Amino acid sequence: MEYISNTSDTLTVKIENLTDSTWQSGNMRDYSLEAERDGEWYSVTQIGEFANTMELMLFAPGNELTHTFKFKDRYGKLPAGKYRVVKSFWANATETVEAGEFHLVCEFTVE
């Protein structure tokens, strides 16, 4: 996951599948947000109730996606600090890729 830009309540990234395996994941609202404190990463607490439908996203080899994660409704306005978005995927086995879950991470700073 490649950083493009951010504000205090958004993060825009590029995700590109450079493997020969099709990746699977939940929709783009299926992610976690973490904050760094004293060199350790902690989950950011969501505000209020959050519901997410579980559509399956297939990400074919060579596909590229630019996406903006929006935090305000789910986490409120983020205070200054270092954060990261974690998005989980599942890779299908190929001759060069072992099947299994993996995580793409993008760190960013809110000033």
PDB file of C-alpha atoms in Angstrom:
ATOM      1  CA  MET A   1       0.000   0.000   0.000  1.00  0.00           C
ATOM      2  CA  GLU A   2       1.589   3.250  -1.143  1.00  0.00           C
ATOM      3  CA  TYR A   3       0.970   6.594   0.558  1.00  0.00           C
ATOM      4  CA  ILE A   4      -0.411   9.358  -1.688  1.00  0.00           C
ATOM      5  CA  SER A   5      -1.742  12.044   0.698  1.00  0.00           C
ATOM      6  CA  ASN A   6      -3.653  12.659   3.924  1.00  0.00           C
ATOM      7  CA  THR A   7      -5.571  15.224   5.946  1.00  0.00           C
ATOM      8  CA  SER A   8      -6.636  15.010   9.599  1.00  0.00           C
ATOM      9  CA  ASP A   9      -9.600  12.809   8.610  1.00  0.00           C
ATOM     10  CA  THR A  10      -8.602  11.082   5.327  1.00  0.00           C
ATOM     11  CA  LEU A  11      -5.813   8.963   3.873  1.00  0.00           C
ATOM     12  CA  THR A  12      -5.413   8.332   0.146  1.00  0.00           C
ATOM     13  CA  VAL A  13      -3.384   5.300  -0.913  1.00  0.00           C
ATOM     14  CA  LYS A  14      -2.574   3.223  -3.960  1.00  0.00           C
ATOM     15  CA  ILE A  15      -2.846  -0.553  -3.746  1.00  0.00           C
ATOM     16  CA  GLU A  16      -1.290  -2.553  -6.547  1.00  0.00           C
ATOM     17  CA  ASN A  17      -1.237  -6.332  -6.925  1.00  0.00           C
ATOM     18  CA  LEU A  18       2.215  -7.100  -8.344  1.00  0.00           C
ATOM     19  CA  THR A  19       1.882 -10.870  -7.824  1.00  0.00           C
ATOM     20  CA  ASP A  20       0.461 -13.638 -10.004  1.00  0.00           C
ATOM     21  CA  SER A  21      -2.148 -14.441  -7.342  1.00  0.00           C
ATOM     22  CA  THR A  22      -5.699 -13.095  -7.042  1.00  0.00           C
ATOM     23  CA  TRP A  23      -6.180 -11.433  -3.670  1.00  0.00           C
ATOM     24  CA  GLN A  24      -9.434 -11.473  -1.699  1.00  0.00           C
ATOM     25  CA  SER A  25     -10.569  -8.993   0.914  1.00  0.00           C
ATOM     26  CA  GLY A  26     -13.621  -7.422   2.464  1.00  0.00           C
ATOM     27  CA  ASN A  27     -14.816  -4.125   1.026  1.00  0.00           C
ATOM     28  CA  MET A  28     -12.717  -1.001   1.475  1.00  0.00           C
ATOM     29  CA  ARG A  29     -14.500  -0.075   4.747  1.00  0.00           C
ATOM     30  CA  ASP A  30     -13.063  -3.298   6.193  1.00  0.00           C
ATOM     31  CA  TYR A  31      -9.809  -1.995   7.729  1.00  0.00           C
ATOM     32  CA  SER A  32      -8.343  -1.025  11.064  1.00  0.00           C
ATOM     33  CA  LEU A  33      -6.720   2.202  12.224  1.00  0.00           C
ATOM     34  CA  GLU A  34      -3.846   2.232  14.698  1.00  0.00           C
ATOM     35  CA  ALA A  35      -1.954   5.017  16.496  1.00  0.00           C
ATOM     36  CA  GLU A  36       1.647   4.935  17.648  1.00  0.00           C
ATOM     37  CA  ARG A  37       2.498   5.788  21.248  1.00  0.00           C
ATOM     38  CA  ASP A  38       5.963   5.323  22.732  1.00  0.00           C
ATOM     39  CA  GLY A  39       7.027   3.087  19.827  1.00  0.00           C
ATOM     40  CA  GLU A  40       4.034   0.733  20.136  1.00  0.00           C
ATOM     41  CA  TRP A  41       0.930   0.518  17.907  1.00  0.00           C
ATOM     42  CA  TYR A  42      -2.565   0.610  19.460  1.00  0.00           C
ATOM     43  CA  SER A  43      -6.023   0.289  17.913  1.00  0.00           C
ATOM     44  CA  VAL A  44      -7.882   3.587  17.649  1.00  0.00           C
ATOM     45  CA  THR A  45     -11.276   3.362  19.378  1.00  0.00           C
ATOM     46  CA  GLN A  46     -14.281   3.802  17.118  1.00  0.00           C
ATOM     47  CA  ILE A  47     -16.952   6.310  18.094  1.00  0.00           C
ATOM     48  CA  GLY A  48     -20.559   5.143  18.230  1.00  0.00           C
ATOM     49  CA  GLU A  49     -21.849   2.144  16.339  1.00  0.00           C
ATOM     50  CA  PHE A  50     -20.234   0.958  13.115  1.00  0.00           C
ATOM     51  CA  ALA A  51     -21.782  -1.489  10.668  1.00  0.00           C
ATOM     52  CA  ASN A  52     -20.071  -2.920   7.632  1.00  0.00           C
ATOM     53  CA  THR A  53     -21.455  -5.200   4.943  1.00  0.00           C
ATOM     54  CA  MET A  54     -19.139  -8.000   3.942  1.00  0.00           C
ATOM     55  CA  GLU A  55     -18.899  -7.919   0.169  1.00  0.00           C
ATOM     56  CA  LEU A  56     -15.945  -9.884  -1.169  1.00  0.00           C
ATOM     57  CA  MET A  57     -13.435  -7.844  -3.145  1.00  0.00           C
ATOM     58  CA  LEU A  58     -11.312  -9.717  -5.699  1.00  0.00           C
ATOM     59  CA  PHE A  59      -8.055  -8.057  -6.674  1.00  0.00           C
ATOM     60  CA  ALA A  60      -6.591  -9.677  -9.794  1.00  0.00           C
ATOM     61  CA  PRO A  61      -2.885  -9.735 -10.683  1.00  0.00           C
ATOM     62  CA  GLY A  62      -1.803  -6.416 -12.187  1.00  0.00           C
ATOM     63  CA  ASN A  63      -4.797  -4.513 -10.787  1.00  0.00           C
ATOM     64  CA  GLU A  64      -4.271  -1.104  -9.214  1.00  0.00           C
ATOM     65  CA  LEU A  65      -6.667   0.800  -6.973  1.00  0.00           C
ATOM     66  CA  THR A  66      -6.523   4.316  -5.541  1.00  0.00           C
ATOM     67  CA  HIS A  67      -8.681   4.668  -2.439  1.00  0.00           C
ATOM     68  CA  THR A  68      -9.374   7.350   0.169  1.00  0.00           C
ATOM     69  CA  PHE A  69     -10.071   6.068   3.674  1.00  0.00           C
ATOM     70  CA  LYS A  70     -12.397   8.457   5.542  1.00  0.00           C
ATOM     71  CA  PHE A  71     -12.016   8.475   9.321  1.00  0.00           C
ATOM     72  CA  LYS A  72     -14.321  11.237  10.635  1.00  0.00           C
ATOM     73  CA  ASP A  73     -17.593   9.282  10.921  1.00  0.00           C
ATOM     74  CA  ARG A  74     -15.898   6.195  12.345  1.00  0.00           C
ATOM     75  CA  TYR A  75     -13.134   7.670  14.525  1.00  0.00           C
ATOM     76  CA  GLY A  76     -13.854  11.401  14.791  1.00  0.00           C
ATOM     77  CA  LYS A  77     -11.235  14.026  14.019  1.00  0.00           C
ATOM     78  CA  LEU A  78      -7.801  12.551  14.601  1.00  0.00           C
ATOM     79  CA  PRO A  79      -5.478  14.483  16.919  1.00  0.00           C
ATOM     80  CA  ALA A  80      -1.879  15.128  15.882  1.00  0.00           C
ATOM     81  CA  GLY A  81       0.216  11.975  15.839  1.00  0.00           C
ATOM     82  CA  LYS A  82       1.491   9.016  13.839  1.00  0.00           C
ATOM     83  CA  TYR A  83      -1.088   6.533  12.500  1.00  0.00           C
ATOM     84  CA  ARG A  84      -1.377   3.556  10.201  1.00  0.00           C
ATOM     85  CA  VAL A  85      -4.152   1.865   8.278  1.00  0.00           C
ATOM     86  CA  VAL A  86      -4.071  -1.943   8.208  1.00  0.00           C
ATOM     87  CA  LYS A  87      -5.991  -3.773   5.454  1.00  0.00           C
ATOM     88  CA  SER A  88      -6.154  -7.594   5.446  1.00  0.00           C
ATOM     89  CA  PHE A  89      -6.075  -9.721   2.304  1.00  0.00           C
ATOM     90  CA  TRP A  90      -6.015 -13.410   1.436  1.00  0.00           C
ATOM     91  CA  ALA A  91      -3.774 -14.662  -1.385  1.00  0.00           C
ATOM     92  CA  ASN A  92      -4.735 -17.656  -3.507  1.00  0.00           C
ATOM     93  CA  ALA A  93      -1.911 -20.160  -4.026  1.00  0.00           C
ATOM     94  CA  THR A  94       0.061 -20.068  -7.288  1.00  0.00           C
ATOM     95  CA  GLU A  95       3.444 -21.457  -8.322  1.00  0.00           C
ATOM     96  CA  THR A  96       5.159 -18.394  -6.807  1.00  0.00           C
ATOM     97  CA  VAL A  97       2.755 -17.384  -4.000  1.00  0.00           C
ATOM     98  CA  GLU A  98       1.842 -19.393  -0.922  1.00  0.00           C
ATOM     99  CA  ALA A  99      -1.824 -19.192   0.078  1.00  0.00           C
ATOM    100  CA  GLY A 100      -2.576 -17.261   3.226  1.00  0.00           C
ATOM    101  CA  GLU A 101      -3.589 -14.057   4.935  1.00  0.00           C
ATOM    102  CA  PHE A 102      -1.404 -10.988   4.738  1.00  0.00           C
ATOM    103  CA  HIS A 103      -1.735  -7.323   5.718  1.00  0.00           C
ATOM    104  CA  LEU A 104      -0.928  -4.164   3.809  1.00  0.00           C
ATOM    105  CA  VAL A 105      -0.026  -1.192   5.976  1.00  0.00           C
ATOM    106  CA  CYS A 106       0.335   2.526   5.285  1.00  0.00           C
ATOM    107  CA  GLU A 107       1.723   4.897   7.906  1.00  0.00           C
ATOM    108  CA  PHE A 108       0.887   8.606   7.958  1.00  0.00           C
ATOM    109  CA  THR A 109       1.186  11.637  10.221  1.00  0.00           C
ATOM    110  CA  VAL A 110      -1.508  14.080  11.297  1.00  0.00           C
ATOM    111  CA  GLU A 111      -0.076  17.457  12.246  1.00  0.00           C
TER     112      GLU A 111
END
